[in-house]
CSV table of C-alpha atoms in Angstrom, one decimal:
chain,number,residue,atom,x,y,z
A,1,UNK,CA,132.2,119.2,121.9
A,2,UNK,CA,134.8,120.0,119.3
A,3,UNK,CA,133.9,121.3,115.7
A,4,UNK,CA,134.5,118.2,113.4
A,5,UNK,CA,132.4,116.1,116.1
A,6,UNK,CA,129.4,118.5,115.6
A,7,UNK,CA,130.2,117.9,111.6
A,8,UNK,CA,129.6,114.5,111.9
A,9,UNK,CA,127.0,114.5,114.3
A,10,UNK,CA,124.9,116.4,111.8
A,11,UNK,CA,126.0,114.5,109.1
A,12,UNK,CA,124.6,111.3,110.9
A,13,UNK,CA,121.4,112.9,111.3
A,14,UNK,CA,121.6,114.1,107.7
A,15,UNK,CA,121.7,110.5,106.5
A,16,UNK,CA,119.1,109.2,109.3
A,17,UNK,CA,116.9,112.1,108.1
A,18,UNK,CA,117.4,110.9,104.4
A,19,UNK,CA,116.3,107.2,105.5
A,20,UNK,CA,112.9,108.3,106.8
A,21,UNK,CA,112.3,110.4,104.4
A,22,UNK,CA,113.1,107.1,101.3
A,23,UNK,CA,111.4,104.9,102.8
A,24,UNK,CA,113.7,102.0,101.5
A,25,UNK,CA,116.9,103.4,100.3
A,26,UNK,CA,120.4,101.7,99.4
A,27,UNK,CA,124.5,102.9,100.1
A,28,UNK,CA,124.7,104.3,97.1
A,29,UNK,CA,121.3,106.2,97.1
A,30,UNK,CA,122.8,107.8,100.5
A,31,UNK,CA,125.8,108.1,98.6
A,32,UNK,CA,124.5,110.1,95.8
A,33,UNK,CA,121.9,112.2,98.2
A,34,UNK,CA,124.2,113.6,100.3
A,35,UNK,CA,127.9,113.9,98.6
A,36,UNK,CA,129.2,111.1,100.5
A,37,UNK,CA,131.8,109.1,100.1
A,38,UNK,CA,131.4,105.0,100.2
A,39,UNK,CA,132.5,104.7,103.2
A,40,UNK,CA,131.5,107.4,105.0
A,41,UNK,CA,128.1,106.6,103.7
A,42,UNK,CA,128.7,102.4,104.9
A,43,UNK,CA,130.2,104.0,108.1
A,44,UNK,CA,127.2,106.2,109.4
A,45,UNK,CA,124.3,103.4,108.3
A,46,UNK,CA,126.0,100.7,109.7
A,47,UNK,CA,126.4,103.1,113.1
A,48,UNK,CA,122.8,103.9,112.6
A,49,UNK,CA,121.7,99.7,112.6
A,50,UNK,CA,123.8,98.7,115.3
A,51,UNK,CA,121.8,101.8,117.6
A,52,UNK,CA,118.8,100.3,116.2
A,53,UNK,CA,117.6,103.3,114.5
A,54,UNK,CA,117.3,101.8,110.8
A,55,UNK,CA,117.3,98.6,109.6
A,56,UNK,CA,118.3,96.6,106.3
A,57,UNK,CA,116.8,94.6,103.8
A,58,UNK,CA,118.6,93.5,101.6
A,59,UNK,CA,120.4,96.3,99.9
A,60,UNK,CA,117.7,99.0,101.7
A,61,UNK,CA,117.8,100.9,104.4
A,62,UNK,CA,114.5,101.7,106.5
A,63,UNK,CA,114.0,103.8,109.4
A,64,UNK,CA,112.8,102.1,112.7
A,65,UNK,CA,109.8,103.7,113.7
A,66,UNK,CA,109.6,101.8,116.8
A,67,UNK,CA,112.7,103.2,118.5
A,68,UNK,CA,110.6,106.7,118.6
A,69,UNK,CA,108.0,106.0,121.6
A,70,UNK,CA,106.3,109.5,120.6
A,71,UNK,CA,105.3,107.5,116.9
A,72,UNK,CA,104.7,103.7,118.4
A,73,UNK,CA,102.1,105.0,120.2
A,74,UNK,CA,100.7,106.7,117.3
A,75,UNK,CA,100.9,103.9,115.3
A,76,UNK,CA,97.6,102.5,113.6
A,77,UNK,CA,97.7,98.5,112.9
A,78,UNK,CA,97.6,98.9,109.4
A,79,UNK,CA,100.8,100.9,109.7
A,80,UNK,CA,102.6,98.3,112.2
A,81,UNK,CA,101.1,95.5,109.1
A,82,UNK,CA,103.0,97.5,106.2
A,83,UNK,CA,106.1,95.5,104.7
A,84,UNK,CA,108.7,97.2,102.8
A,85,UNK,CA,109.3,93.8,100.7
A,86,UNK,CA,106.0,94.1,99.3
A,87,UNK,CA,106.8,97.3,97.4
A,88,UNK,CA,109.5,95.5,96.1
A,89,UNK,CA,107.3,92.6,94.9
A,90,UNK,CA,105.0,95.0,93.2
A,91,UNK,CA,107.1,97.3,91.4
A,92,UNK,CA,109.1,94.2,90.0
A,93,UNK,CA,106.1,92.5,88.5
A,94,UNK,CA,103.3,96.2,88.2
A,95,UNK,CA,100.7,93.9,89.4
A,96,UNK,CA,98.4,94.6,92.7
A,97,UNK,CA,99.9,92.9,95.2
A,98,UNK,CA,98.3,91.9,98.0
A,99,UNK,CA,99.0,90.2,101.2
A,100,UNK,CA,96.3,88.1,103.2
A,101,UNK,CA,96.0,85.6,105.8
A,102,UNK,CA,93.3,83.3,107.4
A,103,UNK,CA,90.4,84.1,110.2
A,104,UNK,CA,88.3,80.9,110.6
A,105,UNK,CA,86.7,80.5,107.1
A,106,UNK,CA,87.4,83.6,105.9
A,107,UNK,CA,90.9,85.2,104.1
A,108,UNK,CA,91.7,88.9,105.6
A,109,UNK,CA,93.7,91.4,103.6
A,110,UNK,CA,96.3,92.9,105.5
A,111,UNK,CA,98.2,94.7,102.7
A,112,UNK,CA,97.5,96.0,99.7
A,113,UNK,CA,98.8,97.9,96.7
A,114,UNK,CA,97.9,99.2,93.4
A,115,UNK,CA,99.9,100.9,90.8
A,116,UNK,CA,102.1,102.8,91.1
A,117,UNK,CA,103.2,101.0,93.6
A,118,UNK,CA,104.4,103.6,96.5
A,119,UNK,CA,100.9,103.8,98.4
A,120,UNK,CA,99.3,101.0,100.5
A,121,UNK,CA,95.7,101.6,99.5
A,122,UNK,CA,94.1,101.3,103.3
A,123,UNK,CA,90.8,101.3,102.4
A,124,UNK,CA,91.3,97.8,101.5
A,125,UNK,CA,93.0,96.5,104.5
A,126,UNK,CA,90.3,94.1,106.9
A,127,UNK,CA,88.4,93.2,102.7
A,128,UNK,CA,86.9,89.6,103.7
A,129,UNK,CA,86.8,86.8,100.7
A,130,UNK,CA,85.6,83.0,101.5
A,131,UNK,CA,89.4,81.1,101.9
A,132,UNK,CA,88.0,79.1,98.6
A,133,UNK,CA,87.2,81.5,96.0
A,134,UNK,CA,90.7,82.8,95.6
A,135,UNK,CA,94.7,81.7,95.2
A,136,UNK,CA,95.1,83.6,98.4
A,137,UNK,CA,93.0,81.6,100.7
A,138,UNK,CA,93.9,78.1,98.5
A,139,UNK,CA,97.5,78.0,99.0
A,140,UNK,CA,97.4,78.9,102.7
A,141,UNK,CA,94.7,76.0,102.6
A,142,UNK,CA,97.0,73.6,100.8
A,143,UNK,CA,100.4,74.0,103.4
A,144,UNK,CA,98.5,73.6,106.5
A,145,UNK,CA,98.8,70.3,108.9
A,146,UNK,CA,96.4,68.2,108.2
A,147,UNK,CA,94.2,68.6,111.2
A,148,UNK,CA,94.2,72.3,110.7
A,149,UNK,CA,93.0,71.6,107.2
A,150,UNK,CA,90.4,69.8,108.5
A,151,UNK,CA,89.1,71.5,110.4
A,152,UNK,CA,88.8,74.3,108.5
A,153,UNK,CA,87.0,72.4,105.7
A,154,UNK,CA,84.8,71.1,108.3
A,155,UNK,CA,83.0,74.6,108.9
A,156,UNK,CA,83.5,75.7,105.0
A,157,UNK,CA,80.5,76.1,102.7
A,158,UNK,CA,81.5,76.3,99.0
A,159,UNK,CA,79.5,79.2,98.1
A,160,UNK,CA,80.1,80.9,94.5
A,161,UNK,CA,81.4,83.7,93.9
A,162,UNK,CA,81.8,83.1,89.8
A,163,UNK,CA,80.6,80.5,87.5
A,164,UNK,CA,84.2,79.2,87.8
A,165,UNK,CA,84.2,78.8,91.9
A,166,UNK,CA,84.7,75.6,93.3
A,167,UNK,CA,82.4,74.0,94.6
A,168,UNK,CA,82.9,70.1,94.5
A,169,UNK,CA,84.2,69.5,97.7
A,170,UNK,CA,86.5,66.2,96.8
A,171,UNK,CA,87.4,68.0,93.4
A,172,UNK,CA,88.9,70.5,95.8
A,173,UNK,CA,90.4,68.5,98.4
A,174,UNK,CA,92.3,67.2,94.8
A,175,UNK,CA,93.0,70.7,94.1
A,176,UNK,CA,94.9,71.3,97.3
A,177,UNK,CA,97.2,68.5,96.8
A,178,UNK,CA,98.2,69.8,93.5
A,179,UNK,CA,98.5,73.3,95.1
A,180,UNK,CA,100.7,71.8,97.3
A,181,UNK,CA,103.2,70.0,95.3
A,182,UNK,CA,103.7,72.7,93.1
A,183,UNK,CA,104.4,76.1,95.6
A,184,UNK,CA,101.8,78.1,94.3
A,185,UNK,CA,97.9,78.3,93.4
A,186,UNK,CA,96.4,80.0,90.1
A,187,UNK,CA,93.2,82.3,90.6
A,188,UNK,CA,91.4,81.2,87.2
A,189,UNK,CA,88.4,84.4,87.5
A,190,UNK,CA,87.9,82.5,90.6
A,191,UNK,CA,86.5,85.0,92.8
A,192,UNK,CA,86.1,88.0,90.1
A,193,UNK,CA,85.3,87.4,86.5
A,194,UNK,CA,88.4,88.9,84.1
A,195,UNK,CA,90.6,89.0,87.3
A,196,UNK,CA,93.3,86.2,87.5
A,197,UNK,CA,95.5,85.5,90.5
A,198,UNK,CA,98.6,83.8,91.4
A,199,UNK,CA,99.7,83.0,95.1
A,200,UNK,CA,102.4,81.5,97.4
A,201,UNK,CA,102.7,80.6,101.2
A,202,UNK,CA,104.5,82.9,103.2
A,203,UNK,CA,106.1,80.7,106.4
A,204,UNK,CA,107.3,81.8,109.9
A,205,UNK,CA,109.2,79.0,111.6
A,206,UNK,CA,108.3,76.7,108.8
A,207,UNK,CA,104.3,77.2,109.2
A,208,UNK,CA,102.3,79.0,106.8
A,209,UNK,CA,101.1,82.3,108.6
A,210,UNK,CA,100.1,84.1,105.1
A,211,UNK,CA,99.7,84.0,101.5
A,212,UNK,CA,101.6,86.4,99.2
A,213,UNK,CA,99.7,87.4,95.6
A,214,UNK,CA,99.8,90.0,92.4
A,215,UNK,CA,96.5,89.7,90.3
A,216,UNK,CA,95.6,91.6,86.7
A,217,UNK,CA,93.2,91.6,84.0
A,218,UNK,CA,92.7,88.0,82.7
A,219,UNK,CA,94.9,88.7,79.5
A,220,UNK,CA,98.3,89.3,81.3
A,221,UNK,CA,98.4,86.1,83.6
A,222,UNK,CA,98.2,83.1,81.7
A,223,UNK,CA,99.7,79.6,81.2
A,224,UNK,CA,102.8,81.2,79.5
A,225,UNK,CA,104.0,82.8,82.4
A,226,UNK,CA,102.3,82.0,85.6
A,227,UNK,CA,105.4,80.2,87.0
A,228,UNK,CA,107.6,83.1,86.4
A,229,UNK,CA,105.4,85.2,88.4
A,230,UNK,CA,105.4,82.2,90.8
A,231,UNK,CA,109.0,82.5,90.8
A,232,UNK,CA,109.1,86.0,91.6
A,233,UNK,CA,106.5,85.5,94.6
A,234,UNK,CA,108.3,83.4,96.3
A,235,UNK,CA,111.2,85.1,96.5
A,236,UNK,CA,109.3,88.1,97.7
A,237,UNK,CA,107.5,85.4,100.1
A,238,UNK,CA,111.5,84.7,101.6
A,239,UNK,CA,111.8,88.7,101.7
A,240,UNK,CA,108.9,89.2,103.7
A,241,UNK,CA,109.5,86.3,106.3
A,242,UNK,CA,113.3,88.0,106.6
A,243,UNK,CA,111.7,91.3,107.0
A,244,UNK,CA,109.7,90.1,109.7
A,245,UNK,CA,111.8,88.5,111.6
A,246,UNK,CA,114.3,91.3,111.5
A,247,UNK,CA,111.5,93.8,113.0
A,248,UNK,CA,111.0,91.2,115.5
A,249,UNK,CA,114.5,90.9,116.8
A,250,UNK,CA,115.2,94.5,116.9
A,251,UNK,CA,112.5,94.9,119.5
């Protein structure tokens, strides 16, 4: 193999190193880590994506995990659950951020993180809340069919969790409707008193399959603002439906 092929042989596995070792990384990150020049830098990660060995979101680069058998195996569920486009969502608004989505009656969190924001705080992951006490478990409630909603309801007590808990079953059927028509449900100390959440659908082939949320002390959610955070979920709701579907076809 001649010598400038070894150069950039190494230099390719300089910038795939670089990738695993980011975690999320752009062209001009790679650019600036390594002395590269624009497009030398566009050249080897666009190499390294069509092989399959990263992948992009948006402007970031990740590494595939998956395309290493030794580390798939490996590979806990919480790990294979872990979106990128969460971090994203967190560090933009410095809110916990939590993914969740439904098992019969109850909401199941599948991501969660705290500040600052770079950690998925695990010990979390597989928390169980009643799909009514939060914005979480509401707004996946609200976008369902009809006869999944149903039946849901069917088997759901109402049971408190604070004073402000619903627990009028018609007030809440109500509640849904509004939920629906406006994208995104509000947490008022719902579920935990001084804690207020907001929360959007996330869809996969245009059926809710999750629910995307930040919650914070009472005093820095309120009426003033909760559709700009809404605004800001639901673009992170688009990012992690695109990130999934992009792990999904590169497998």
């Amino acid at each position: 193999m001649a010598q400038n092929e070894l150069s950039t042989l190494k230099r390719g596995l300089l910038v795939l190193e670089l990738v695993k070792k980011k975690e999320g990384i752009t062209l001009a990150g790679v650019m600036k880590e390594l002395h590269l020049s624009k497009s030398t830098a566009f050249r080897f990660l666009t190499t390294l994506e069509e092989m399959k060995y990263i992948y992009k979101i948006q402007t970031q680069y990740f590494f595939n995990r998956k395309m290493f058998s030794e580390e798939t195996g490996e590979r806990s569920n919480k790990d294979r659950a872990s979106l990128h486009s969460i971090y994203q969502v967190a560090q933009s608004l410095q809110m916990s951020t939590y993914l969740g989505k439904v098992d019969g009656t109850d909401l199941v969190m599948t991501q969660v993180i705290h500040s600052p924001f770079l950690n998925s705080a695990d010990e979390e992951i597989g928390n169980r809340s009643k799909l009514h006490q939060s914005a979480l478990g509401k707004v996946i409630l609200a976008h369902l069919d009809e006869r999944s909603l149903a039946s849901i309801l069917s088997k759901m007590s109402l049971e408190r969790a604070t004073k402000n808990t619903f627990q009028d079953s018609q007030l809440f059927r109500y509640h849904l409707k509004s939920i629906q028509e406006d994208s995104y449900a509000f947490d008022d100390e719902e579920r935990i008193v001084g804690i207020r959440c907001v929360a959007v659908p996330v869809f996969r082939n245009k059926k809710v399959v999750a629910a995307l949320a930040v919650a914070a002390p009472a005093e820095q959610i309120n009426r003033s603002n909760i559709k700009q955070i809404a605004t800001k979920l639901k673009w992170g709701s688009k990012a992690v439906t695109k990130e999934i579907e992009t792990i999904e076809s590169i497998h």
